[in-house]
Tab-separated table of C-alpha atoms in Angstrom:
chain	number	residue	atom	x	y	z
A	55	MET	CA	75.571	-50.776	37.244
A	56	PHE	CA	72.142	-50.314	34.342
A	57	ASN	CA	70.064	-48.342	37.450
A	58	ARG	CA	72.645	-45.987	38.638
A	59	ALA	CA	73.570	-44.487	34.654
A	60	ALA	CA	69.595	-44.445	34.474
A	61	PHE	CA	69.304	-43.242	37.744
A	62	LEU	CA	71.661	-40.543	36.530
A	63	LEU	CA	70.539	-39.665	32.982
A	64	LEU	CA	66.809	-39.094	34.213
A	65	PRO	CA	68.171	-35.106	35.663
A	66	ALA	CA	69.735	-34.584	32.057
A	67	LEU	CA	65.846	-35.873	30.675
A	68	LEU	CA	63.927	-33.700	32.757
A	69	ILE	CA	65.738	-31.067	32.032
A	70	LEU	CA	65.184	-30.665	28.065
A	71	VAL	CA	62.247	-32.104	29.168
A	72	GLU	CA	61.455	-28.679	30.543
A	73	SER	CA	63.651	-27.611	28.055
A	74	LEU	CA	61.114	-27.492	25.344
A	75	LYS	CA	58.207	-26.376	27.456
A	76	ILE	CA	60.281	-22.642	28.467
A	77	ASN	CA	61.476	-22.817	24.363
A	78	GLU	CA	58.000	-23.762	23.075
A	79	LEU	CA	56.606	-21.512	24.691
A	80	VAL	CA	58.911	-18.600	24.139
A	81	LYS	CA	57.842	-18.680	20.709
A	82	ARG	CA	53.933	-18.948	21.092
A	83	VAL	CA	55.012	-15.735	23.783
A	84	GLY	CA	56.802	-14.263	19.696
A	85	ARG	CA	54.424	-15.123	18.174
A	86	ARG	CA	52.024	-13.061	20.492
A	87	SER	CA	54.463	-10.336	20.837
A	88	ARG	CA	54.699	-10.163	16.405
A	89	GLU	CA	51.207	-10.250	16.185
A	90	LYS	CA	50.654	-7.668	18.639
A	91	ASP	CA	53.344	-5.290	16.824
A	92	ARG	CA	52.467	-5.539	13.229
A	93	CYS	CA	49.071	-3.990	14.407
A	94	LEU	CA	50.188	-1.366	15.604
A	95	TYR	CA	52.266	0.063	13.521
A	96	HIS	CA	49.746	-1.563	11.053
A	97	LEU	CA	46.580	0.457	10.484
A	98	GLU	CA	44.791	-2.292	8.154
A	99	CYS	CA	45.538	-5.215	11.033
A	100	ALA	CA	44.669	-2.497	13.895
A	101	TRP	CA	40.992	-1.664	11.789
A	102	GLN	CA	40.449	-5.316	11.421
A	103	GLN	CA	40.671	-5.648	14.929
A	104	MET	CA	38.479	-2.674	15.836
A	105	THR	CA	34.789	-2.629	17.344
A	106	GLU	CA	32.127	-1.663	15.481
A	107	ASN	CA	31.529	1.441	18.120
A	108	GLN	CA	35.361	2.199	18.010
A	109	ILE	CA	34.802	2.230	13.820
A	110	LEU	CA	31.849	4.314	14.187
A	111	ASN	CA	33.267	6.752	16.683
A	112	VAL	CA	36.847	7.395	13.709
A	113	LYS	CA	33.994	7.762	10.780
A	114	GLN	CA	31.799	10.386	12.943
A	115	ASN	CA	35.165	12.676	14.027
A	116	ASP	CA	37.150	12.829	10.918
A	117	SER	CA	33.524	13.175	8.951
A	118	ASN	CA	33.038	16.326	11.065
A	119	ARG	CA	36.761	17.235	10.742
A	120	ILE	CA	36.396	16.826	7.023
A	121	ALA	CA	33.093	18.859	6.373
A	122	ARG	CA	33.486	21.761	8.744
A	123	ALA	CA	36.745	21.942	6.205
A	124	PHE	CA	34.619	22.198	3.501
A	125	VAL	CA	32.463	25.048	4.941
A	126	TYR	CA	35.369	26.944	5.668
A	127	SER	CA	36.983	26.424	2.506
A	128	THR	CA	33.981	27.627	0.827
A	129	SER	CA	35.212	31.683	0.792
A	130	ALA	CA	38.739	33.260	1.062
A	131	GLU	CA	37.015	35.565	3.583
A	132	ASP	CA	37.109	32.352	6.368
A	133	TYR	CA	39.595	33.384	8.603
A	134	ALA	CA	40.550	29.007	9.212
A	135	TYR	CA	40.404	28.819	5.288
A	136	GLN	CA	44.254	27.850	4.152
A	137	LYS	CA	44.204	25.784	6.960
A	138	SER	CA	41.248	24.303	5.633
A	139	PHE	CA	42.648	23.953	1.728
A	140	ASP	CA	45.829	23.329	2.854
A	141	PHE	CA	43.887	20.109	4.683
A	142	LEU	CA	41.047	19.016	1.529
A	143	GLU	CA	44.040	19.276	-0.537
A	144	SER	CA	46.471	16.520	2.236
A	145	ILE	CA	43.278	14.112	1.569
A	146	LEU	CA	41.958	14.130	-1.635
A	147	HIS	CA	43.022	10.832	-4.256
A	148	PRO	CA	44.885	11.178	-6.366
A	149	ASP	CA	42.362	9.513	-8.921
A	150	MET	CA	39.998	10.922	-7.490
A	151	THR	CA	37.106	12.505	-9.153
A	152	ALA	CA	35.282	15.279	-9.703
A	153	LYS	CA	31.509	15.533	-11.034
A	154	VAL	CA	30.613	19.636	-10.474
A	155	CYS	CA	27.344	21.202	-11.498
A	156	GLY	CA	26.663	18.890	-13.728
A	157	HIS	CA	28.926	19.578	-16.452
A	158	ASP	CA	29.393	16.425	-18.973
A	159	LYS	CA	33.296	16.268	-18.040
A	160	ASP	CA	34.392	14.683	-14.671
A	161	MET	CA	37.276	16.683	-12.975
A	162	ASN	CA	40.069	14.905	-11.390
A	163	ALA	CA	42.280	15.928	-8.318
A	164	ILE	CA	44.962	19.055	-9.753
A	165	GLN	CA	41.107	20.290	-12.016
A	166	TYR	CA	39.291	19.882	-8.949
A	167	THR	CA	41.310	22.044	-5.851
A	168	LYS	CA	42.733	24.583	-9.015
A	169	PHE	CA	38.175	24.726	-8.609
A	170	LEU	CA	37.882	25.149	-5.231
A	171	LYS	CA	40.750	28.407	-4.772
A	172	SER	CA	39.285	30.282	-7.826
A	173	SER	CA	35.213	29.553	-6.820
A	174	SER	CA	36.068	31.090	-2.720
A	175	ALA	CA	37.570	34.248	-4.315
A	176	HIS	CA	33.891	34.951	-5.348
A	177	TYR	CA	31.716	33.722	-2.373
A	178	LYS	CA	31.240	35.377	1.036
A	179	ILE	CA	31.057	35.235	4.834
A	180	PHE	CA	28.943	37.660	5.354
A	181	PRO	CA	26.080	38.754	6.490
A	182	TYR	CA	25.354	35.264	6.785
A	183	ARG	CA	26.437	31.896	5.973
A	184	ASN	CA	24.599	28.511	6.970
A	185	TYR	CA	25.928	25.425	6.892
A	186	ALA	CA	25.332	21.732	7.941
A	187	TRP	CA	26.485	18.308	7.008
A	188	ASP	CA	25.299	14.743	8.097
A	189	PHE	CA	27.524	11.556	8.614
A	190	GLU	CA	25.443	8.805	6.757
A	191	PRO	CA	27.001	5.556	8.404
A	192	THR	CA	27.897	2.383	5.063
A	193	SER	CA	27.917	-1.188	5.535
A	194	GLU	CA	31.416	-1.536	4.636
A	195	ARG	CA	34.308	-0.489	7.920
A	196	SER	CA	36.267	0.920	4.933
A	197	ASN	CA	34.326	3.178	3.362
A	198	MET	CA	32.519	6.471	4.571
A	199	ASN	CA	29.716	9.129	3.143
A	200	ILE	CA	29.105	12.923	3.823
A	201	LYS	CA	26.270	14.788	3.179
A	202	ILE	CA	27.171	18.882	3.571
A	203	ASN	CA	25.425	22.166	2.964
A	204	VAL	CA	26.437	25.745	2.604
A	205	ASN	CA	24.765	28.993	1.992
A	206	GLN	CA	26.053	32.820	2.012
A	207	THR	CA	26.671	34.667	-0.932
A	208	ASP	CA	27.939	35.189	-3.903
A	209	ASN	CA	30.268	38.737	-4.635
A	210	LEU	CA	26.845	39.891	-6.552
A	211	GLY	CA	24.909	40.148	-4.118
A	212	ALA	CA	22.545	36.379	-4.974
A	213	LYS	CA	21.966	33.593	-2.612
A	214	VAL	CA	24.395	30.744	-2.900
A	215	GLU	CA	23.778	27.412	-1.926
A	216	LEU	CA	26.486	24.540	-2.165
A	217	TYR	CA	25.762	21.092	-1.950
A	218	PHE	CA	28.429	17.950	-1.459
A	219	ASP	CA	28.137	14.250	-1.123
A	220	LEU	CA	31.752	13.120	-0.537
A	221	THR	CA	32.509	8.769	-0.739
A	222	LEU	CA	35.520	8.514	1.270
A	223	LYS	CA	37.655	5.417	1.995
A	224	ILE	CA	39.808	4.788	4.881
A	225	ASN	CA	44.026	4.939	3.665
A	226	VAL	CA	45.823	1.642	5.074
A	227	ASN	CA	48.874	3.859	5.058
A	228	SER	CA	48.124	7.017	6.114
A	229	LYS	CA	50.052	9.288	7.999
A	230	ASN	CA	48.244	12.000	8.132
A	231	GLU	CA	47.462	13.051	11.827
A	232	PHE	CA	44.146	14.693	10.698
A	233	SER	CA	42.124	11.724	9.313
A	234	LEU	CA	42.221	8.259	7.981
A	235	PHE	CA	40.240	8.705	5.455
A	236	GLN	CA	40.655	9.813	1.708
A	237	ILE	CA	38.336	11.285	-0.964
A	238	HIS	CA	37.440	9.686	-3.989
A	239	HIS	CA	34.282	11.124	-5.184
A	240	ILE	CA	33.090	14.280	-4.797
A	241	HIS	CA	29.602	15.948	-6.537
A	242	GLN	CA	28.817	18.947	-5.644
A	243	TYR	CA	25.352	20.943	-7.275
A	244	GLY	CA	23.333	23.733	-5.730
A	245	THR	CA	23.342	26.869	-7.598
A	246	CYS	CA	26.304	26.621	-9.329
A	247	GLY	CA	26.593	30.167	-10.474
A	248	GLU	CA	30.226	29.518	-12.003
A	249	HIS	CA	30.310	26.476	-13.983
A	250	GLY	CA	28.483	23.697	-15.496
A	251	ILE	CA	24.369	23.684	-15.098
A	252	VAL	CA	22.732	26.978	-12.871
A	253	GLY	CA	20.589	25.406	-10.628
A	254	TYR	CA	18.184	29.228	-10.546
A	255	ASN	CA	17.681	30.263	-6.757
A	256	THR	CA	14.601	31.829	-7.286
A	257	PHE	CA	11.034	31.950	-5.463
A	258	ARG	CA	10.092	32.039	-8.342
A	259	SER	CA	9.211	29.080	-10.812
A	260	ILE	CA	11.336	28.158	-13.890
A	261	ASP	CA	8.312	29.867	-16.025
A	262	GLU	CA	7.855	32.640	-14.973
A	263	ALA	CA	11.191	33.130	-14.804
A	264	GLU	CA	11.646	32.638	-18.951
A	265	GLU	CA	8.387	35.355	-18.498
A	266	LEU	CA	10.273	37.614	-17.048
A	267	LYS	CA	13.189	37.282	-20.296
A	268	LYS	CA	10.398	38.810	-22.865
A	269	THR	CA	10.137	42.089	-20.930
A	270	HIS	CA	11.231	44.648	-23.333
A	271	VAL	CA	13.790	45.869	-20.700
A	272	ALA	CA	15.242	42.155	-20.181
A	273	LYS	CA	14.789	41.350	-23.421
A	274	TYR	CA	16.818	44.469	-24.996
A	275	PHE	CA	19.750	43.874	-22.487
A	276	PHE	CA	20.541	40.115	-23.930
A	277	ASP	CA	19.772	40.707	-26.831
A	278	LEU	CA	23.028	43.559	-26.148
A	279	ILE	CA	25.368	40.385	-24.852
A	280	THR	CA	23.684	37.640	-27.463
A	281	PRO	CA	24.292	39.851	-30.658
A	282	SER	CA	22.453	38.337	-33.687
A	283	PRO	CA	25.286	36.914	-35.216
A	284	TYR	CA	25.482	34.123	-32.111
A	285	MET	CA	20.802	33.697	-32.730
A	286	ASP	CA	21.054	33.688	-36.705
A	287	THR	CA	24.422	30.871	-36.821
A	288	ALA	CA	25.974	28.916	-34.904
A	289	ASN	CA	29.731	29.640	-36.231
A	290	PRO	CA	29.371	33.176	-36.013
A	291	GLY	CA	34.098	33.115	-36.380
A	292	LYS	CA	34.169	36.169	-33.659
A	293	ILE	CA	33.475	36.727	-30.043
A	294	PRO	CA	30.785	39.050	-29.508
A	295	MET	CA	31.905	42.442	-28.292
A	296	ALA	CA	29.160	44.841	-28.286
A	297	TRP	CA	28.413	43.873	-24.302
A	298	ALA	CA	31.516	45.334	-23.622
A	299	ASN	CA	30.738	48.322	-25.087
A	300	GLY	CA	28.287	49.525	-24.256
A	301	LEU	CA	29.390	48.753	-20.241
A	302	LYS	CA	28.862	51.943	-18.085
A	303	ASP	CA	31.433	53.731	-16.625
A	304	PHE	CA	30.592	52.775	-13.116
A	305	VAL	CA	30.906	49.267	-13.478
A	306	THR	CA	33.182	47.331	-11.595
A	307	ILE	CA	34.759	44.547	-13.150
A	308	ASN	CA	36.825	41.784	-11.587
A	309	VAL	CA	39.024	39.625	-13.830
A	310	CYS	CA	40.564	36.100	-12.838
A	311	ARG	CA	44.183	35.323	-11.967
A	312	ASP	CA	45.669	31.820	-11.341
A	313	GLY	CA	46.816	30.123	-8.664
A	314	THR	CA	45.581	32.372	-6.433
A	315	THR	CA	41.798	34.256	-4.952
A	316	GLU	CA	42.525	37.509	-5.080
A	317	PRO	CA	41.266	39.104	-8.653
A	318	VAL	CA	43.214	41.889	-10.392
A	319	THR	CA	39.788	44.690	-10.726
A	320	TYR	CA	40.114	46.247	-14.005
A	321	THR	CA	39.258	49.651	-15.028
A	322	LYS	CA	36.608	50.073	-18.012
A	323	ALA	CA	39.265	51.087	-20.648
A	324	HIS	CA	41.175	48.636	-18.838
A	325	PHE	CA	39.247	45.560	-19.345
A	326	GLN	CA	37.963	46.672	-22.684
A	327	ALA	CA	41.911	46.490	-24.169
A	328	TRP	CA	41.935	43.454	-22.054
A	329	TYR	CA	39.032	41.655	-23.835
A	330	LYS	CA	39.904	42.858	-27.552
A	331	ARG	CA	43.412	41.744	-27.163
A	332	PHE	CA	41.464	38.102	-25.876
A	333	ALA	CA	39.635	38.279	-28.875
A	334	MET	CA	42.247	37.764	-31.031
A	335	LEU	CA	43.409	35.017	-29.924
A	336	TRP	CA	40.389	33.542	-28.804
A	337	HIS	CA	37.778	32.110	-31.565
A	338	PRO	CA	34.116	30.683	-31.100
A	339	ALA	CA	34.995	26.569	-31.530
A	340	LYS	CA	33.675	25.724	-35.340
A	341	ASP	CA	31.345	22.947	-35.497
A	342	GLU	CA	29.799	23.771	-32.260
A	343	ALA	CA	26.495	23.910	-31.942
A	344	GLU	CA	25.787	26.419	-28.691
A	345	PRO	CA	29.200	28.151	-29.270
A	346	MET	CA	27.675	30.791	-26.174
A	347	LYS	CA	25.405	29.698	-24.236
A	348	LEU	CA	24.216	32.171	-21.095
A	349	GLN	CA	22.315	31.088	-17.840
A	350	THR	CA	20.124	33.086	-14.685
A	351	ILE	CA	21.435	32.598	-11.437
A	352	ASP	CA	19.884	34.415	-10.250
A	353	PHE	CA	16.250	37.006	-11.428
A	354	ASN	CA	13.834	39.564	-9.077
A	355	ASP	CA	12.278	42.917	-9.597
A	356	ASN	CA	15.637	44.525	-8.610
A	357	GLY	CA	17.390	42.819	-10.684
A	358	ILE	CA	19.748	40.149	-12.463
A	359	VAL	CA	22.433	37.821	-11.896
A	360	ALA	CA	23.835	35.935	-14.663
A	361	ARG	CA	25.976	33.699	-16.704
A	362	ILE	CA	27.831	33.680	-20.046
A	363	THR	CA	29.214	30.525	-21.166
A	364	PHE	CA	32.160	30.769	-24.467
A	365	LYS	CA	33.262	27.530	-25.465
A	366	LEU	CA	36.252	28.668	-27.355
A	367	GLN	CA	39.529	27.453	-29.691
A	368	ILE	CA	42.819	29.135	-29.087
A	369	GLY	CA	45.146	29.944	-31.949
A	370	ARG	CA	44.716	28.905	-35.682
A	371	LYS	CA	44.551	25.505	-35.870
A	372	ASP	CA	41.372	23.908	-36.140
A	373	ASP	CA	41.878	20.955	-34.216
A	374	GLU	CA	42.580	22.271	-30.523
A	375	PRO	CA	40.758	21.412	-27.564
A	376	VAL	CA	37.803	23.511	-26.938
A	377	HIS	CA	37.576	25.184	-23.047
A	378	GLU	CA	34.977	26.525	-21.468
A	379	TRP	CA	35.280	30.506	-20.431
A	380	ASP	CA	32.234	31.741	-18.242
A	381	ILE	CA	32.001	35.243	-17.591
A	382	LYS	CA	29.367	36.319	-14.357
A	383	PHE	CA	27.914	39.946	-14.348
A	384	SER	CA	24.707	41.399	-12.744
A	385	ALA	CA	21.783	44.025	-13.235
A	386	LYS	CA	20.996	45.758	-11.145
A	387	ASN	CA	17.302	47.965	-10.427
A	388	MET	CA	16.364	47.087	-13.870
A	389	SER	CA	17.490	49.662	-16.130
A	390	TYR	CA	19.242	46.296	-16.409
A	391	SER	CA	22.828	48.194	-16.859
A	392	THR	CA	25.417	46.172	-15.686
A	393	ASP	CA	27.312	46.717	-13.126
A	394	ARG	CA	29.675	44.289	-12.072
A	395	VAL	CA	30.988	41.739	-14.301
A	396	GLU	CA	33.815	39.011	-13.152
A	397	VAL	CA	35.696	36.259	-15.470
A	398	LEU	CA	35.899	32.861	-13.996
A	399	CYS	CA	38.913	30.626	-14.026
A	400	SER	CA	38.856	27.672	-16.062
A	401	PRO	CA	39.624	24.301	-14.147
A	402	SER	CA	39.873	22.843	-17.607
A	403	PHE	CA	43.966	23.904	-18.640
A	404	ASN	CA	46.720	26.977	-17.838
A	405	LEU	CA	46.384	29.334	-18.844
A	406	LYS	CA	49.034	31.109	-19.466
A	407	GLU	CA	50.787	28.763	-20.907
A	408	ILE	CA	48.304	27.466	-23.925
A	409	SER	CA	47.999	31.537	-24.291
A	410	LEU	CA	52.294	30.932	-24.718
A	411	ARG	CA	51.331	28.052	-27.276
A	412	ALA	CA	48.919	30.089	-29.574
A	413	MET	CA	50.270	32.969	-29.584
A	414	ARG	CA	52.952	32.509	-32.004
A	415	GLU	CA	50.362	31.762	-34.625
A	416	VAL	CA	48.230	34.436	-34.170
A	417	ILE	CA	50.872	37.207	-35.181
A	418	THR	CA	52.338	35.105	-37.368
A	419	GLU	CA	48.939	35.022	-39.222
A	420	SER	CA	47.882	38.475	-38.264
A	421	PHE	CA	52.138	39.483	-40.122
A	422	VAL	CA	50.929	38.193	-42.895
A	423	ASP	CA	47.533	39.422	-43.226
A	424	ASN	CA	49.212	42.390	-43.088
A	425	ILE	CA	51.096	41.709	-45.853
A	426	VAL	CA	48.692	40.255	-47.914
A	427	SER	CA	45.980	43.364	-47.800
A	428	LEU	CA	48.864	45.615	-48.384
A	429	PRO	CA	47.983	48.174	-51.402
A	430	LYS	CA	50.423	48.368	-54.043
A	431	PRO	CA	53.494	49.366	-53.950
A	432	ASN	CA	54.049	48.441	-51.002
A	433	HIS	CA	57.180	49.535	-48.632
A	434	TRP	CA	59.096	48.358	-45.880
A	435	TYR	CA	58.009	50.076	-42.982
A	436	SER	CA	54.430	48.980	-43.988
A	437	SER	CA	54.358	45.955	-43.312
A	438	VAL	CA	55.540	46.512	-39.205
A	439	GLU	CA	52.278	48.144	-39.007
A	440	PHE	CA	50.535	44.780	-37.215
A	441	VAL	CA	52.612	44.786	-33.940
A	442	LYS	CA	50.108	48.138	-33.311
A	443	LEU	CA	47.037	44.760	-32.515
A	444	PHE	CA	49.969	43.925	-29.414
A	445	THR	CA	50.947	46.534	-27.917
A	446	LYS	CA	50.210	47.090	-24.757
A	447	THR	CA	50.201	50.928	-24.901
A	448	GLY	CA	50.240	52.124	-28.511
A	449	THR	CA	53.570	52.060	-27.986
A	450	VAL	CA	56.781	50.593	-29.971
A	451	GLU	CA	60.883	49.743	-29.880
A	452	LEU	CA	62.405	49.688	-33.189
A	453	HIS	CA	65.505	47.634	-33.761
A	454	HIS	CA	66.757	47.756	-37.787
A	455	CYS	CA	70.144	48.075	-40.148
A	456	ASP	CA	72.605	50.149	-38.154
A	457	ILE	CA	69.866	51.335	-35.728
A	458	ARG	CA	71.701	49.289	-33.110
A	459	LYS	CA	68.458	50.853	-30.835
A	460	THR	CA	65.995	53.459	-29.990
A	461	GLU	CA	63.904	55.132	-27.883
A	462	VAL	CA	60.247	53.936	-26.987
A	463	VAL	CA	58.870	55.517	-30.152
A	464	SER	CA	55.530	57.197	-29.676
A	465	LYS	CA	55.623	57.874	-34.097
A	466	PHE	CA	56.809	57.474	-37.457
A	467	LEU	CA	57.401	59.803	-39.984
A	468	PHE	CA	58.162	59.693	-43.391
A	469	VAL	CA	60.034	61.368	-46.019
A	470	LEU	CA	60.411	60.849	-49.590
A	471	ASN	CA	62.823	62.200	-51.208
A	472	GLU	CA	61.370	62.226	-54.622
A	473	PHE	CA	64.147	63.513	-57.002
A	474	PHE	CA	66.556	60.429	-55.715
A	475	LYS	CA	63.481	58.318	-55.370
A	476	LYS	CA	65.970	56.300	-53.689
A	477	SER	CA	66.450	57.425	-49.701
A	478	LEU	CA	64.424	57.485	-47.138
A	479	GLN	CA	64.879	59.172	-44.446
A	480	VAL	CA	63.161	58.036	-41.189
A	481	LYS	CA	62.523	59.844	-38.403
A	482	LEU	CA	62.540	58.621	-34.821
A	483	ILE	CA	59.951	60.950	-32.859
A	484	SER	CA	60.167	59.778	-29.192
A	485	SER	CA	61.349	61.982	-25.775
A	486	SER	CA	64.650	62.120	-27.029
A	487	THR	CA	63.860	63.229	-30.324
A	488	THR	CA	66.589	60.978	-32.204
A	489	GLU	CA	67.153	61.211	-35.787
A	490	ALA	CA	68.347	58.360	-38.015
A	491	ARG	CA	68.805	57.511	-41.766
A	492	SER	CA	68.711	54.033	-44.021
A	493	THR	CA	68.756	54.090	-47.268
A	494	MET	CA	66.989	51.707	-49.489
């Protein structure tokens, strides 16, 4: 009986053993499947399983693509500029830093993209542009370095040498189809005509360039754009106007506009009016050791290309941040008459935003200064004279008392009634010759 029962249980035991074997096999296959799926969808795992040759191949392909995009994005004239710029912007790490031209303040991602966009408007791909790049292998599988060099010219005809040293790290969560790497740091140097410390771009030595500055025509030119208050004291209180007033009629003037690669062309009269209003809103930084600095970009027998850097504060508050304004200019044919001026955008601030914030202070102070300086006796209409300082065309629109709205007023004519000394007739001479009366 026992043998018969054991014989009947033997198949069941065999089935159980086989079932356990199958279950263990399924577990092992499942583990391998999950590991394979994890490496299929997780870049970090897949990257660790790659061979050194595979990683080197990925780095070389990505470095070529990134370096080429940098070259194309240096000039807005390039047909591939916009796509290249957008690609670079997409691979900047949010916490990246950029050391640009030896400036004492590093740029963040937003500031550097703004700088890259504005500077591209000043570089030309004709008559020539040469470039090269080099991928530097690193011991770290997740890091790589790229060195890029671009030679071209700027809008003022000066030779430009641009150097970029990039530090990149792999982004394991990357969804970018063109690069697995993100830029964590940029070191830019070279000619540096738009920002920071200018690197001399001339076949002459620095000493020879300094000697050229001492020639009588060159010295006259530098004296013109460096008025005596800036040479005598570090706190003159006003932005120099002499050089702007001394511009010739044939000068070409471009003023940068934030967020675009297309600078705005100004006439001489338009620029002088703009610069006058600019000087009302901005003033040299107080207690600044060097509120204005002049650097030569290119200096030879045929002319000069240089950049003026102003360290300025906006508005009337003493604790306002100090911002840098850069203006490039060129003078040709040894006459040293400026033939081109370019006002550059600053990457460190939004001009429209801070101007609107400071304008209220400037207008209020001008109003108070005007009231205080009025000779006595004075009348109500004298207090609005300060508005002329802020008008673009020299005309204003007046709202007062019973006068709901006048036309644009081009002139005020006041006739005082000498007999009663109480009534004032205000004739508002406009295109419709409107007359209005107001009783005081």
